[in-house]
Amino acid sequence: MNMWHYSLLACLLLSSCSSNSPTKPTTTIRPFPTAGKTTEPTAKINPVPTAGVEQQLQELWNRLDKGTPPANKLPISWKPAYSVLFPGEWPPSATTTWVRYAYAQGMDMDLRDGVRVAAPWAKLEFRGNSDNVTIVPLSAKLEPVTIQGVQPIDAATQAILAKGDAVSTFSLQLTALPQPKNPQLVEMRTFYRTWLKYNGAFVNLIRSNHSKFLEWLND
């Protein structure tokens, strides 16, 4: 699985560090900044082949201003994280653009059962079965905005989340909403509901961009 695809490993590693007591996601501390408000991002990167996306994202990540911690505080260990696909419209159509967000999760020694979450610093735009991806930088500075509670993930949940690539492939092929009992659609909804359960703090940051899709998932 490519790094920029669905990042399950990071979720599992963070969860394994938590206690056995589930911790609910906290509410958003503040909205993530809009492009240009804090630090002007670089220009949109022209569509690149999927094989080159990982390198482009790594270069963007390396250039991000990650800030300087106070002298009396240990630095937060930031790692890039990548969301599942979100549709630009719902129901889907033949021209729907699907978006995957690049954000960050940070281990903070001051937090016992949670991780810092930074606002999206880029987004990836996918269209149907195209082999090209458009990368849109959103910020040149990493902006911590909220905290995500973590909890252990059992084997059944891991099995659901492991279907991320298959669900992404199915989603990108949608040109209309299938029948509710379509097996692949059922699998898709199960996957998304599970992912949202463990990533609620991040979802709150982008909820207004995909409200109809999120409402459909909860129906």
Short mmCIF file of C-alpha atoms in Angstrom, two decimals:
data_model
loop_
_atom_site.label_atom_id
_atom_site.label_comp_id
_atom_site.label_asym_id
_atom_site.label_seq_id
_atom_site.Cartn_x
_atom_site.Cartn_y
_atom_site.Cartn_z
CA MET A 1 0.00 0.00 0.00
CA ASN A 2 1.44 3.39 -0.97
CA MET A 3 2.18 5.92 1.76
CA TRP A 4 -0.21 8.48 0.28
CA HIS A 5 -3.00 5.93 -0.01
CA TYR A 6 -4.92 5.06 3.15
CA SER A 7 -2.56 5.27 6.15
CA LEU A 8 -3.73 2.47 8.42
CA LEU A 9 -0.36 1.73 10.00
CA ALA A 10 -0.11 5.10 11.74
CA CYS A 11 -3.59 4.65 13.21
CA LEU A 12 -2.72 1.22 14.57
CA LEU A 13 0.59 2.36 16.04
CA LEU A 14 -1.01 5.31 17.79
CA SER A 15 -3.81 3.15 19.15
CA SER A 16 -1.45 0.52 20.51
CA CYS A 17 0.17 3.18 22.70
CA SER A 18 -3.07 4.06 24.46
CA SER A 19 -4.60 2.61 27.59
CA ASN A 20 -7.44 0.11 27.57
CA SER A 21 -9.93 2.84 28.40
CA PRO A 22 -11.43 4.30 25.21
CA THR A 23 -11.10 8.05 24.91
CA LYS A 24 -13.63 9.96 22.85
CA PRO A 25 -12.33 12.48 20.31
CA THR A 26 -12.21 16.00 21.63
CA THR A 27 -13.91 18.88 19.92
CA THR A 28 -12.01 21.11 17.53
CA ILE A 29 -9.99 23.78 19.28
CA ARG A 30 -10.24 26.14 16.31
CA PRO A 31 -10.98 25.88 12.58
CA PHE A 32 -8.03 25.10 10.37
CA PRO A 33 -6.67 28.19 8.61
CA THR A 34 -7.62 28.95 5.05
CA ALA A 35 -4.88 29.05 2.45
CA GLY A 36 -2.97 32.32 2.54
CA LYS A 37 -4.27 33.44 5.92
CA THR A 38 -1.24 32.40 7.95
CA THR A 39 1.47 31.38 5.52
CA GLU A 40 1.06 31.49 1.77
CA PRO A 41 1.28 27.94 0.32
CA THR A 42 3.12 27.07 -2.83
CA ALA A 43 1.28 26.96 -6.16
CA LYS A 44 -0.90 24.04 -7.19
CA ILE A 45 1.15 21.15 -8.53
CA ASN A 46 0.09 20.08 -12.00
CA PRO A 47 -1.44 16.59 -12.30
CA VAL A 48 1.26 14.00 -11.73
CA PRO A 49 1.26 10.24 -12.34
CA THR A 50 0.30 8.23 -9.27
CA ALA A 51 3.83 6.80 -9.17
CA GLY A 52 5.21 10.29 -8.50
CA VAL A 53 2.75 11.38 -5.81
CA GLU A 54 4.70 10.01 -2.85
CA GLN A 55 7.82 11.96 -3.79
CA GLN A 56 5.87 15.19 -4.30
CA LEU A 57 4.17 14.83 -0.92
CA GLN A 58 7.46 14.09 0.81
CA GLU A 59 8.98 17.24 -0.68
CA LEU A 60 6.01 19.32 0.50
CA TRP A 61 6.24 17.76 3.97
CA ASN A 62 9.96 18.47 4.21
CA ARG A 63 9.38 22.14 3.33
CA LEU A 64 6.60 22.67 5.88
CA ASP A 65 7.36 25.08 8.70
CA LYS A 66 6.78 22.87 11.74
CA GLY A 67 7.44 25.57 14.30
CA THR A 68 9.81 25.67 17.28
CA PRO A 69 8.77 24.28 20.69
CA PRO A 70 9.23 26.37 23.85
CA ALA A 71 12.62 25.95 25.52
CA ASN A 72 11.14 24.10 28.50
CA LYS A 73 9.01 21.65 26.48
CA LEU A 74 9.82 18.51 24.50
CA PRO A 75 9.07 18.87 20.78
CA ILE A 76 6.00 17.21 19.32
CA SER A 77 6.93 14.29 17.07
CA TRP A 78 4.94 15.05 13.91
CA LYS A 79 4.22 12.45 11.24
CA PRO A 80 2.29 12.97 7.99
CA ALA A 81 -1.14 11.35 7.85
CA TYR A 82 -3.55 10.83 4.96
CA SER A 83 -7.31 10.65 5.09
CA VAL A 84 -9.68 8.40 3.24
CA LEU A 85 -11.24 9.71 0.02
CA PHE A 86 -14.03 12.27 0.32
CA PRO A 87 -16.29 13.21 -2.63
CA GLY A 88 -16.57 16.79 -3.76
CA GLU A 89 -20.31 16.25 -4.29
CA TRP A 90 -22.91 13.73 -3.19
CA PRO A 91 -24.57 11.81 -4.75
CA PRO A 92 -21.63 11.16 -7.09
CA SER A 93 -21.64 11.83 -10.81
CA ALA A 94 -19.38 11.11 -13.77
CA THR A 95 -17.47 14.33 -13.03
CA THR A 96 -17.09 13.97 -9.27
CA THR A 97 -13.69 14.87 -7.86
CA TRP A 98 -12.57 12.82 -4.87
CA VAL A 99 -10.26 14.40 -2.31
CA ARG A 100 -7.71 12.84 0.02
CA TYR A 101 -6.32 15.20 2.67
CA ALA A 102 -2.72 15.32 3.84
CA TYR A 103 -2.59 16.42 7.47
CA ALA A 104 -0.43 15.42 10.46
CA GLN A 105 -0.58 13.58 13.77
CA GLY A 106 1.84 14.38 16.57
CA MET A 107 2.94 12.48 19.65
CA ASP A 108 3.04 14.86 22.61
CA MET A 109 4.50 13.65 25.91
CA ASP A 110 1.99 15.87 27.73
CA LEU A 111 -0.91 13.80 26.36
CA ARG A 112 -1.67 10.38 27.82
CA ASP A 113 -4.42 9.00 25.59
CA GLY A 114 -4.42 11.31 22.61
CA VAL A 115 -2.43 12.77 19.76
CA ARG A 116 -2.17 16.26 18.36
CA VAL A 117 -3.83 16.79 15.00
CA ALA A 118 -2.68 19.47 12.57
CA ALA A 119 -4.85 21.03 9.89
CA PRO A 120 -4.60 19.75 6.32
CA TRP A 121 -1.49 21.08 4.61
CA ALA A 122 -2.36 19.68 1.17
CA LYS A 123 -5.09 17.82 -0.64
CA LEU A 124 -4.98 15.29 -3.45
CA GLU A 125 -7.65 15.41 -6.15
CA PHE A 126 -8.67 12.21 -7.96
CA ARG A 127 -11.01 11.94 -10.92
CA GLY A 128 -12.52 8.61 -11.92
CA ASN A 129 -9.99 6.11 -13.17
CA SER A 130 -7.41 8.72 -14.20
CA ASP A 131 -3.81 7.75 -13.54
CA ASN A 132 -2.98 11.36 -12.66
CA VAL A 133 -3.43 13.12 -9.33
CA THR A 134 -3.56 16.86 -8.68
CA ILE A 135 -1.83 17.99 -5.49
CA VAL A 136 -3.07 21.26 -3.99
CA PRO A 137 -0.89 22.73 -1.20
CA LEU A 138 -3.07 24.36 1.47
CA SER A 139 -0.49 25.82 3.83
CA ALA A 140 3.25 26.28 4.14
CA LYS A 141 3.06 26.01 7.93
CA LEU A 142 1.93 23.12 10.13
CA GLU A 143 -1.01 24.30 12.25
CA PRO A 144 -1.92 22.17 15.32
CA VAL A 145 -5.65 22.63 15.86
CA THR A 146 -7.13 19.78 17.89
CA ILE A 147 -6.57 16.52 19.79
CA GLN A 148 -7.69 13.02 18.80
CA GLY A 149 -8.34 10.46 21.50
CA VAL A 150 -6.89 7.03 20.79
CA GLN A 151 -7.98 3.54 21.75
CA PRO A 152 -6.99 -0.04 20.91
CA ILE A 153 -8.20 -1.47 17.61
CA ASP A 154 -9.34 -5.09 17.68
CA ALA A 155 -8.82 -7.68 14.95
CA ALA A 156 -12.32 -7.26 13.51
CA THR A 157 -11.82 -3.51 13.13
CA GLN A 158 -8.40 -4.01 11.56
CA ALA A 159 -9.98 -6.35 9.00
CA ILE A 160 -12.50 -3.66 8.04
CA LEU A 161 -9.87 -0.93 7.75
CA ALA A 162 -7.64 -3.21 5.68
CA LYS A 163 -10.21 -2.93 2.87
CA GLY A 164 -9.31 0.72 2.31
CA ASP A 165 -7.74 0.23 -1.12
CA ALA A 166 -10.68 -1.82 -2.41
CA VAL A 167 -13.14 0.77 -1.11
CA SER A 168 -11.16 3.58 -2.75
CA THR A 169 -11.19 1.77 -6.10
CA PHE A 170 -14.95 1.24 -5.86
CA SER A 171 -15.57 4.85 -4.83
CA LEU A 172 -13.64 6.31 -7.75
CA GLN A 173 -15.73 4.28 -10.18
CA LEU A 174 -19.06 5.64 -8.92
CA THR A 175 -20.99 7.79 -11.38
CA ALA A 176 -24.30 7.53 -9.50
CA LEU A 177 -25.51 6.15 -6.20
CA PRO A 178 -25.90 2.33 -6.40
CA GLN A 179 -28.78 0.43 -4.89
CA PRO A 180 -28.59 0.41 -1.06
CA LYS A 181 -28.13 -3.37 -0.91
CA ASN A 182 -25.22 -3.41 -3.35
CA PRO A 183 -22.56 -5.50 -1.50
CA GLN A 184 -19.73 -3.13 -2.41
CA LEU A 185 -21.75 -0.13 -1.26
CA VAL A 186 -22.48 -1.86 2.04
CA GLU A 187 -18.75 -2.57 2.44
CA MET A 188 -17.97 1.05 1.60
CA ARG A 189 -20.34 2.42 4.24
CA THR A 190 -19.02 0.00 6.86
CA PHE A 191 -15.44 1.02 6.11
CA TYR A 192 -16.15 4.75 6.24
CA ARG A 193 -18.19 4.54 9.43
CA THR A 194 -15.35 2.63 11.09
CA TRP A 195 -12.69 5.07 9.91
CA LEU A 196 -14.76 8.04 11.07
CA LYS A 197 -15.14 6.46 14.51
CA TYR A 198 -11.39 6.58 15.06
CA ASN A 199 -10.73 9.91 13.33
CA GLY A 200 -13.56 12.13 14.53
CA ALA A 201 -11.33 15.07 15.47
CA PHE A 202 -9.94 15.31 11.94
CA VAL A 203 -13.36 14.84 10.33
CA ASN A 204 -14.65 17.85 12.27
CA LEU A 205 -12.06 19.95 10.45
CA ILE A 206 -13.39 19.12 6.98
CA ARG A 207 -17.04 18.34 7.81
CA SER A 208 -18.47 21.43 6.12
CA ASN A 209 -16.75 20.47 2.84
CA HIS A 210 -18.48 17.08 2.68
CA SER A 211 -21.63 17.46 4.77
CA LYS A 212 -24.00 15.65 2.39
CA PHE A 213 -21.71 12.63 2.14
CA LEU A 214 -21.27 12.44 5.91
CA GLU A 215 -25.02 12.74 6.43
CA TRP A 216 -25.56 9.87 3.97
CA LEU A 217 -23.10 7.69 5.88
CA ASN A 218 -25.05 8.26 9.08
CA ASP A 219 -28.49 7.54 7.58
#
